[in-house]
Short mmCIF file of C-alpha atoms and ligand atoms in Angstrom, two decimals:
data_model
loop_
_atom_site.label_atom_id
_atom_site.label_comp_id
_atom_site.label_asym_id
_atom_site.label_seq_id
_atom_site.Cartn_x
_atom_site.Cartn_y
_atom_site.Cartn_z
CA MET E 29 36.88 120.78 92.96
CA THR E 30 36.98 124.39 91.79
CA ALA E 31 36.23 126.90 94.53
CA PRO E 32 32.94 128.76 94.04
CA ARG E 33 33.41 132.27 92.63
CA GLN E 34 33.12 134.84 95.36
CA THR E 35 31.00 137.83 94.54
CA LEU E 36 29.79 139.20 97.90
CA ASP E 37 32.12 140.41 100.62
CA TRP E 38 31.40 138.39 103.77
CA THR E 39 33.12 140.81 106.17
CA ASP E 40 31.02 141.32 109.36
CA ARG E 41 28.70 138.46 108.43
CA LEU E 42 27.62 136.24 111.34
CA LEU E 43 28.07 132.49 110.72
CA GLU E 44 27.24 129.38 112.72
CA LEU E 45 30.09 126.96 112.27
CA ASP E 46 31.01 123.40 113.14
CA VAL E 47 34.69 123.76 113.88
CA GLY E 48 37.00 121.25 112.24
CA PRO E 49 40.71 120.57 112.69
CA VAL E 50 43.38 123.01 113.79
CA ALA E 51 45.42 124.71 111.06
CA HIS E 52 48.85 126.35 111.10
CA GLY E 53 48.61 129.96 112.33
CA GLY E 54 46.51 129.73 115.49
CA HIS E 55 43.09 129.00 114.04
CA CYS E 56 40.82 126.09 113.16
CA VAL E 57 39.19 125.21 109.88
CA ALA E 58 35.43 125.34 109.34
CA ARG E 59 33.31 125.46 106.21
CA SER E 60 30.33 127.58 105.25
CA GLU E 61 28.54 127.50 101.90
CA GLY E 62 31.54 125.79 100.30
CA ARG E 63 34.05 128.31 101.59
CA VAL E 64 36.85 127.61 104.05
CA VAL E 65 36.63 129.73 107.20
CA PHE E 66 39.74 130.09 109.36
CA VAL E 67 38.19 130.66 112.75
CA ARG E 68 40.10 131.98 115.77
CA HIS E 69 39.14 131.59 119.45
CA ALA E 70 37.48 128.25 118.69
CA LEU E 71 38.58 124.64 119.24
CA PRO E 72 38.15 121.52 117.11
CA GLY E 73 34.74 119.89 117.63
CA GLU E 74 33.02 123.05 118.88
CA ARG E 75 29.94 124.69 117.43
CA VAL E 76 30.36 128.45 117.47
CA ARG E 77 28.83 131.66 116.28
CA ALA E 78 31.54 133.62 114.47
CA VAL E 79 31.90 137.04 112.87
CA VAL E 80 33.83 137.26 109.60
CA THR E 81 36.75 139.62 110.17
CA GLU E 82 38.35 139.44 106.74
CA ASP E 83 37.17 138.15 103.40
CA GLY E 84 40.05 136.49 101.59
CA GLY E 85 38.32 137.26 98.32
CA GLY E 86 38.60 133.73 96.99
CA SER E 87 37.70 130.45 98.57
CA PHE E 88 38.44 131.46 102.18
CA CYS E 89 37.72 134.03 104.83
CA ARG E 90 38.74 134.65 108.44
CA ALA E 91 36.41 134.80 111.41
CA ASP E 92 36.43 135.23 115.18
CA ALA E 93 34.27 132.96 117.35
CA VAL E 94 32.14 135.34 119.43
CA ALA E 95 29.84 132.78 121.08
CA VAL E 96 30.46 129.13 121.90
CA LEU E 97 27.32 127.07 121.34
CA THR E 98 28.90 123.68 122.10
CA ALA E 99 32.16 123.86 124.02
CA SER E 100 35.13 121.52 123.72
CA PRO E 101 36.18 119.77 126.96
CA ASP E 102 39.58 121.38 126.35
CA ARG E 103 38.17 124.90 126.68
CA VAL E 104 39.31 126.95 129.70
CA GLU E 105 38.83 130.52 130.89
CA PRO E 106 41.66 132.67 129.38
CA ALA E 107 44.21 133.89 131.91
CA CYS E 108 44.36 137.28 130.20
CA PRO E 109 41.45 139.73 129.91
CA TRP E 110 42.85 140.93 126.55
CA ALA E 111 42.63 137.47 124.94
CA GLY E 112 39.69 136.83 122.62
CA PRO E 113 37.90 138.47 119.68
CA GLY E 114 39.17 141.98 118.97
CA GLY E 115 41.79 141.61 121.70
CA CYS E 116 45.54 141.28 121.74
CA GLY E 117 47.06 139.36 118.84
CA GLY E 118 49.96 137.96 120.88
CA CYS E 119 48.24 134.79 122.09
CA ASP E 120 46.19 132.32 120.05
CA TRP E 121 45.33 129.56 122.52
CA GLN E 122 44.55 131.19 125.88
CA HIS E 123 41.16 129.45 125.70
CA ALA E 124 42.70 125.94 125.51
CA SER E 125 44.16 123.96 128.40
CA PRO E 126 47.98 123.76 128.26
CA ALA E 127 47.83 120.02 127.45
CA ALA E 128 45.36 120.72 124.63
CA GLN E 129 47.60 123.49 123.29
CA ARG E 130 50.45 120.99 122.97
CA GLN E 131 48.15 118.55 121.18
CA LEU E 132 47.03 121.28 118.78
CA LYS E 133 50.64 122.17 118.00
CA ALA E 134 51.55 118.49 117.56
CA ALA E 135 48.67 118.14 115.10
CA VAL E 136 49.93 121.17 113.16
CA VAL E 137 53.51 119.86 112.94
CA ALA E 138 52.24 116.43 111.84
CA GLU E 139 49.89 117.98 109.26
CA GLN E 140 52.61 120.20 107.79
CA LEU E 141 55.01 117.26 107.50
CA ALA E 142 52.32 115.16 105.83
CA ARG E 143 51.17 117.85 103.42
CA LEU E 144 54.48 119.50 102.52
CA ALA E 145 56.93 116.63 102.92
CA GLY E 146 54.73 113.54 102.42
CA ILE E 147 55.82 112.19 105.82
CA GLU E 148 53.25 110.56 108.11
CA ARG E 149 54.52 110.74 111.67
CA GLU E 150 53.19 110.88 115.24
CA VAL E 151 54.39 114.10 116.82
CA THR E 152 54.60 114.92 120.52
CA VAL E 153 55.10 118.48 121.72
CA GLU E 154 57.04 118.47 124.98
CA GLU E 155 56.21 120.79 127.85
CA LEU E 156 58.97 123.04 129.18
CA PRO E 157 59.22 123.77 132.93
CA GLY E 158 57.53 126.83 134.39
CA GLY E 159 53.93 126.61 133.19
CA PRO E 160 52.09 128.57 130.50
CA LEU E 161 52.53 132.07 132.00
CA GLY E 162 55.47 134.32 132.88
CA TRP E 163 57.91 132.87 130.32
CA ARG E 164 58.46 135.55 127.69
CA THR E 165 61.86 137.16 128.26
CA ARG E 166 61.95 139.00 124.94
CA MET E 167 59.12 141.12 123.70
CA ARG E 168 58.35 144.00 121.37
CA MET E 169 55.73 146.51 122.42
CA ALA E 170 54.10 149.16 120.30
CA VAL E 171 53.39 152.69 121.60
CA THR E 172 50.02 154.42 121.46
CA ASP E 173 49.54 157.90 120.04
CA ASP E 174 49.71 159.26 123.61
CA GLY E 175 52.95 157.49 124.50
CA ARG E 176 51.71 154.40 126.37
CA PRO E 177 53.28 151.03 125.60
CA GLY E 178 50.87 148.31 124.49
CA LEU E 179 50.40 145.31 122.23
CA ARG E 180 48.82 145.17 118.80
CA ALA E 181 45.43 143.64 118.12
CA HIS E 182 45.47 140.61 115.80
CA ARG E 183 46.25 141.55 112.15
CA SER E 184 45.86 145.22 113.02
CA HIS E 185 47.89 148.35 113.70
CA GLU E 186 45.67 149.22 116.66
CA VAL E 187 47.71 149.39 119.89
CA LEU E 188 45.94 148.07 122.98
CA PRO E 189 47.23 149.50 126.29
CA VAL E 190 47.30 146.06 127.91
CA GLY E 191 49.35 146.92 130.98
CA ASP E 192 51.33 143.96 132.30
CA CYS E 193 51.13 140.85 130.11
CA PRO E 194 50.63 137.50 131.85
CA ILE E 195 52.98 135.61 129.51
CA ALA E 196 55.81 138.13 130.03
CA ALA E 197 58.57 137.08 132.43
CA PRO E 198 58.03 138.49 135.93
CA GLY E 199 59.19 142.10 136.12
CA ALA E 200 59.95 142.33 132.38
CA LEU E 201 57.41 145.02 131.63
CA LEU E 202 57.13 147.00 134.87
CA PRO E 203 59.91 149.54 134.20
CA VAL E 204 58.63 149.88 130.63
CA LEU E 205 55.04 150.54 131.73
CA GLU E 206 56.12 153.09 134.35
CA ARG E 207 57.28 155.66 131.81
CA SER E 208 56.07 157.22 128.61
CA TRP E 209 57.59 156.64 125.18
CA THR E 210 57.70 158.44 121.88
CA PRO E 211 54.21 158.12 120.34
CA THR E 212 54.05 155.43 117.60
CA ALA E 213 57.56 154.13 118.44
CA GLU E 214 58.22 150.47 119.27
CA VAL E 215 60.05 149.18 122.34
CA GLU E 216 62.27 146.09 122.30
CA ILE E 217 62.44 144.55 125.77
CA VAL E 218 64.76 141.89 127.16
CA ARG E 219 64.63 140.55 130.70
CA ASP E 220 67.78 138.54 131.19
CA ALA E 221 68.45 135.59 133.51
CA ALA E 222 69.87 137.99 136.12
CA GLY E 223 66.48 139.78 136.18
CA GLU E 224 67.76 142.96 134.57
CA VAL E 225 65.50 144.66 132.05
CA HIS E 226 67.00 146.16 128.90
CA ALA E 227 64.81 148.27 126.63
CA VAL E 228 65.52 150.01 123.36
CA GLU E 229 63.15 152.45 121.72
CA LEU E 230 62.89 152.08 117.95
CA PHE E 231 61.79 155.24 116.19
CA GLU E 232 62.22 156.39 112.58
CA GLY E 233 64.80 153.71 111.87
CA GLU E 234 66.96 154.53 114.91
CA ARG E 235 67.60 152.57 118.09
CA HIS E 236 67.71 154.48 121.39
CA PRO E 237 68.80 152.44 124.46
CA GLU E 238 66.58 153.54 127.34
CA LEU E 239 66.75 150.91 130.11
CA GLY E 240 69.51 148.60 131.32
CA ASP E 241 73.13 148.47 130.16
CA GLY E 242 72.34 146.51 126.98
CA THR E 243 74.27 143.39 128.01
CA ALA E 244 72.10 140.34 128.63
CA HIS E 245 73.39 137.77 131.12
CA GLU E 246 72.08 134.29 130.37
CA ARG E 247 72.81 130.71 131.50
CA ALA E 248 72.49 127.70 129.21
CA ALA E 249 74.36 124.59 128.10
CA GLY E 250 76.22 124.63 131.42
CA ARG E 251 77.80 128.01 130.68
CA ALA E 252 77.34 131.67 131.49
CA TRP E 253 76.68 133.95 128.51
CA GLU E 254 77.05 137.69 128.11
CA LEU E 255 75.63 139.03 124.90
CA PRO E 256 74.24 142.26 123.48
CA ALA E 257 70.56 142.33 124.37
CA GLU E 258 69.64 142.77 120.69
CA ALA E 259 71.41 139.53 119.63
CA PHE E 260 69.27 136.43 119.21
CA TRP E 261 68.53 134.37 122.30
CA GLN E 262 65.71 131.93 122.93
CA VAL E 263 62.65 133.67 124.37
CA HIS E 264 61.59 130.99 126.86
CA PRO E 265 64.01 130.63 129.79
CA HIS E 266 64.15 126.82 129.37
CA ALA E 267 64.19 126.70 125.57
CA ALA E 268 67.93 127.12 125.08
CA ASP E 269 68.74 124.01 127.14
CA ALA E 270 65.93 122.02 125.54
CA VAL E 271 67.16 122.87 122.04
CA VAL E 272 70.78 122.09 122.91
CA ASP E 273 69.83 118.68 124.35
CA ALA E 274 67.75 117.82 121.29
CA VAL E 275 70.48 118.97 118.90
CA LEU E 276 73.13 116.92 120.70
CA GLU E 277 70.82 113.90 120.60
CA GLY E 278 70.44 114.46 116.85
CA VAL E 279 74.17 114.94 116.30
CA GLY E 280 74.94 111.66 118.08
CA ASP E 281 78.52 110.49 118.61
CA LEU E 282 81.16 112.35 116.67
CA GLU E 283 84.62 111.00 115.92
CA PRO E 284 87.26 112.95 117.84
CA GLY E 285 88.75 115.34 115.31
CA ALA E 286 85.52 115.62 113.36
CA CYS E 287 84.32 118.81 111.77
CA ALA E 288 80.87 120.19 112.57
CA TRP E 289 79.12 123.20 111.09
CA ASP E 290 76.85 125.36 113.23
CA LEU E 291 75.02 127.50 110.69
CA TYR E 292 73.03 130.51 111.93
CA GLY E 293 74.99 130.01 115.13
CA GLY E 294 74.08 133.19 117.03
CA ALA E 295 76.32 133.72 120.06
CA GLY E 296 77.42 130.06 120.00
CA LEU E 297 74.80 128.34 122.13
CA ILE E 298 75.07 125.16 120.03
CA ALA E 299 78.71 125.53 118.98
CA ALA E 300 79.91 125.35 122.61
CA PRO E 301 78.67 121.83 123.41
CA LEU E 302 79.52 120.71 119.86
CA ALA E 303 83.12 121.77 120.49
CA GLU E 304 83.24 119.43 123.46
CA ARG E 305 81.92 116.61 121.24
CA VAL E 306 84.60 117.01 118.58
CA GLY E 307 87.45 116.84 121.08
CA ALA E 308 88.07 120.51 121.45
CA VAL E 309 90.80 120.43 124.03
CA GLY E 310 94.03 121.96 122.82
CA THR E 311 95.32 125.14 121.31
CA VAL E 312 94.39 126.98 118.19
CA GLY E 313 97.67 125.99 116.58
CA THR E 314 96.78 122.28 116.50
CA VAL E 315 93.82 122.86 114.22
CA GLY E 316 94.31 122.69 110.45
CA SER E 317 93.80 126.16 109.04
CA ASP E 318 92.31 125.38 105.64
CA GLY E 319 90.15 122.38 106.44
CA CYS E 320 89.05 120.01 109.17
CA THR E 321 92.25 118.04 108.86
CA GLY E 322 93.99 118.78 112.14
CA SER E 323 94.19 116.26 114.97
CA GLN E 324 91.71 118.38 116.91
CA GLY E 325 88.11 118.73 115.91
CA ARG E 326 86.62 121.92 114.66
CA VAL E 327 83.25 123.63 114.88
CA VAL E 328 82.59 126.24 112.24
CA LEU E 329 80.00 128.75 113.44
CA VAL E 330 78.46 130.96 110.75
CA GLU E 331 76.42 133.99 111.75
CA SER E 332 75.60 137.27 109.99
CA ASP E 333 74.85 139.52 112.99
CA PRO E 334 78.06 141.29 114.09
CA ALA E 335 76.71 141.70 117.65
CA ALA E 336 76.25 137.93 117.88
CA THR E 337 79.62 137.04 116.36
CA ALA E 338 81.35 139.46 118.74
CA ALA E 339 79.55 137.77 121.64
CA ALA E 340 80.49 134.33 120.28
CA GLY E 341 84.14 135.40 120.09
CA GLU E 342 84.09 136.41 123.77
CA CYS E 343 81.80 133.73 125.19
CA LEU E 344 83.68 130.89 123.45
CA ALA E 345 87.19 132.20 123.97
CA ASP E 346 87.98 129.07 126.03
CA LEU E 347 87.02 126.82 123.08
CA PRO E 348 89.71 127.28 120.44
CA ALA E 349 88.18 124.63 118.20
CA VAL E 350 85.31 126.98 117.42
CA GLN E 351 85.96 129.09 114.36
CA VAL E 352 83.54 131.98 114.05
CA VAL E 353 82.76 133.08 110.50
CA ARG E 354 80.82 136.30 110.17
CA GLY E 355 78.71 136.35 107.03
CA ARG E 356 75.54 135.14 105.40
CA VAL E 357 75.40 131.37 105.15
CA GLU E 358 74.41 131.43 101.48
CA LYS E 359 77.41 133.64 100.66
CA VAL E 360 80.19 132.02 102.71
CA LEU E 361 79.17 128.35 102.46
CA HIS E 362 81.59 127.43 99.71
CA GLY E 363 84.65 128.77 101.50
CA LEU E 364 84.04 126.99 104.82
CA PRO E 365 86.48 124.40 106.19
CA GLY E 366 85.16 120.90 105.67
CA PRO E 367 83.94 118.43 104.85
CA PRO E 368 81.52 118.51 107.78
CA ALA E 369 80.57 115.26 109.48
CA VAL E 370 77.45 116.98 110.73
CA ILE E 371 75.65 120.20 109.90
CA VAL E 372 73.43 121.95 112.42
CA ALA E 373 71.28 124.70 110.91
CA ASP E 374 69.05 127.02 112.94
CA PRO E 375 67.82 129.53 110.34
CA PRO E 376 65.35 132.35 110.90
CA ARG E 377 61.63 131.69 110.55
CA LYS E 378 61.56 131.30 106.77
CA GLY E 379 63.86 128.28 106.93
CA LEU E 380 66.67 127.29 104.57
CA GLY E 381 64.77 127.33 101.33
CA ARG E 382 65.11 124.79 98.53
CA ARG E 383 68.30 126.07 97.01
CA LEU E 384 70.31 126.29 100.23
CA ALA E 385 68.95 122.94 101.42
CA GLY E 386 70.31 121.43 98.19
CA GLU E 387 73.68 123.07 98.73
CA LEU E 388 73.89 121.78 102.30
CA ALA E 389 73.01 118.28 101.12
CA ARG E 390 75.89 118.40 98.63
CA GLN E 391 78.41 118.82 101.50
CA GLY E 392 78.14 115.09 102.20
CA ALA E 393 77.48 115.29 105.97
CA ALA E 394 76.21 112.06 107.51
CA ARG E 395 73.63 114.07 109.48
CA ILE E 396 71.86 117.35 109.20
CA VAL E 397 70.11 118.66 112.30
CA LEU E 398 67.55 121.39 111.65
CA VAL E 399 66.19 123.72 114.33
CA ALA E 400 62.99 125.43 113.23
CA CYS E 401 60.39 127.71 114.78
CA ASP E 402 57.97 127.40 111.86
CA PRO E 403 56.60 123.92 111.12
CA ALA E 404 55.78 124.89 107.52
CA ALA E 405 59.36 126.00 106.84
CA LEU E 406 60.61 122.87 108.59
CA ALA E 407 58.43 120.61 106.43
CA ARG E 408 59.53 122.37 103.23
CA ASP E 409 63.21 122.04 104.22
CA VAL E 410 62.76 118.37 105.16
CA ALA E 411 61.13 117.79 101.75
CA ALA E 412 63.97 119.60 99.96
CA LEU E 413 66.62 117.58 101.83
CA ALA E 414 64.74 114.36 101.08
CA GLU E 415 65.16 115.09 97.36
CA HIS E 416 68.90 114.88 98.00
CA GLY E 417 68.81 111.60 99.92
CA TYR E 418 68.29 112.76 103.52
CA ALA E 419 65.62 110.96 105.54
CA LEU E 420 63.90 112.31 108.63
CA ALA E 421 65.15 110.08 111.47
CA GLY E 422 64.19 112.03 114.59
CA LEU E 423 61.94 114.89 115.60
CA ARG E 424 61.58 116.68 118.93
CA ALA E 425 59.12 119.50 119.38
CA PHE E 426 58.87 121.85 122.35
CA ASP E 427 56.15 124.14 123.64
CA ALA E 428 58.61 127.02 123.87
CA PHE E 429 55.86 129.62 123.29
CA PRO E 430 52.85 128.63 125.46
CA MET E 431 49.51 130.33 124.70
CA THR E 432 50.69 131.17 121.17
CA HIS E 433 50.58 128.95 118.09
CA HIS E 434 54.37 128.89 117.85
CA VAL E 435 56.39 125.72 118.43
CA GLU E 436 60.11 124.95 118.33
CA CYS E 437 61.23 121.81 116.49
CA VAL E 438 64.53 119.96 116.16
CA ALA E 439 64.67 117.50 113.27
CA THR E 440 67.46 115.02 112.58
CA LEU E 441 68.03 113.88 109.00
CA LEU E 442 70.34 111.06 108.04
CA ALA E 443 72.06 110.59 104.69
CA THR E 444 70.66 107.42 103.14
C1 SAM J 509 67.02 131.35 115.12
S1 SAM J 509 68.48 132.25 115.41
C2 SAM J 509 69.54 130.96 115.99
C3 SAM J 509 70.74 131.38 116.79
C4 SAM J 509 71.47 130.30 117.58
N1 SAM J 509 71.55 129.04 116.87
C5 SAM J 509 70.86 130.10 118.95
O1 SAM J 509 70.18 129.08 119.16
O2 SAM J 509 71.05 130.95 119.83
C6 SAM J 509 69.01 132.55 113.78
C7 SAM J 509 70.31 133.33 113.68
O3 SAM J 509 70.66 133.41 112.29
C8 SAM J 509 71.20 134.71 112.04
N2 SAM J 509 71.00 134.90 110.60
C9 SAM J 509 69.90 135.33 109.95
N3 SAM J 509 70.09 135.25 108.61
C10 SAM J 509 71.34 134.75 108.42
C11 SAM J 509 72.10 134.42 107.26
N4 SAM J 509 71.61 134.58 106.04
N5 SAM J 509 73.33 133.91 107.42
C12 SAM J 509 73.85 133.75 108.67
N6 SAM J 509 73.16 134.04 109.81
C13 SAM J 509 71.93 134.54 109.68
C14 SAM J 509 70.44 135.63 112.97
O4 SAM J 509 71.20 136.78 113.26
C15 SAM J 509 70.26 134.74 114.21
O5 SAM J 509 71.32 134.91 115.12
#
């Protein structure tokens, strides 16, 4: 059906909506006069009064539910006074019970797989320990015109001086809130596992360390990690272990002496336990230098961020089977030692993309394990790998970002 031509701008219009299913992005789908309305602060099955916040110009617009006429049984009072219409854009589901949030995310992952990869599958989103609040160990704050740190309103540049944030890890924001910052700057905050807060002010393209010594101390995969605070690390304190367990489950048993690739490897969180799987005891000299042909196994970690590769070099110094390659995956792929028995890929939010997925498939690995924080990118990558003979065999999903619409997935694909 062709969408009706839109002539009038609906912005600020008040609508009464019957709210339909959840959609990717932290909103639900409703319809009004033939147009799709993406409505925030509502839940499936509710009847709400909503104000249009943005007219998409075509067949859709965006709206905020401002009054709930028939409430879902899953609705709860938000834990944060800044959640809701016109409020902070950091959380999407403060008004849903934690169990309902996981069901909403499971529905989104299932819907993306069905729509983008043609795969019908039941999805369960697993809870991580610690509850829905006090989990965020990494956060970026904006700064108001008068130097106060705050968080941005949804799809807006407006900075709300929220004070302490209930999803932030305990103590993460206090030293940041106690002082003033350069107006309009941004502040990158890390609270590490030792409880130390590191903060860097970002202003006019420059980074100015302001709090902490810049070295984050973390614990995961049975090891202690020391890494530059700006290097990637999972935001939820229990996510790193959950991801590692799911990846190892996906990797399965590896032949001693096998070669594994850990693409987008960061500081080596996944490479470390993989090294133990491939029989990584021995010295560097026993490993073949131009391929995975030595009697010892090898894990090839590829990462573009020099801070992360430096940390990997130090944190994994006791694991000589790990070879750290600094570079962009798409550039260095063809020169890597191989062939890999298994490829683990944990790309940034946009995923692998069709072309790189095809190139990975051509390496002939028996398994590809994908870690993804965007279900749409995951579904597109799964679809691209399926074109090259890889079938989705396992999927774990974790609520690693409670109160937000984000979800962390680990998918295992087997060569057919
Ligand atoms: C989602 S993080 C995963 C890191 C690691 N696997 C972990 O769990 O800690 C993605 C990583 O990919 C790196 N990265 C981004 N683009 C890249 C590229 N084109 N090639 C290699 N690494 C890249 C980032 O610096 C980041 O460390």
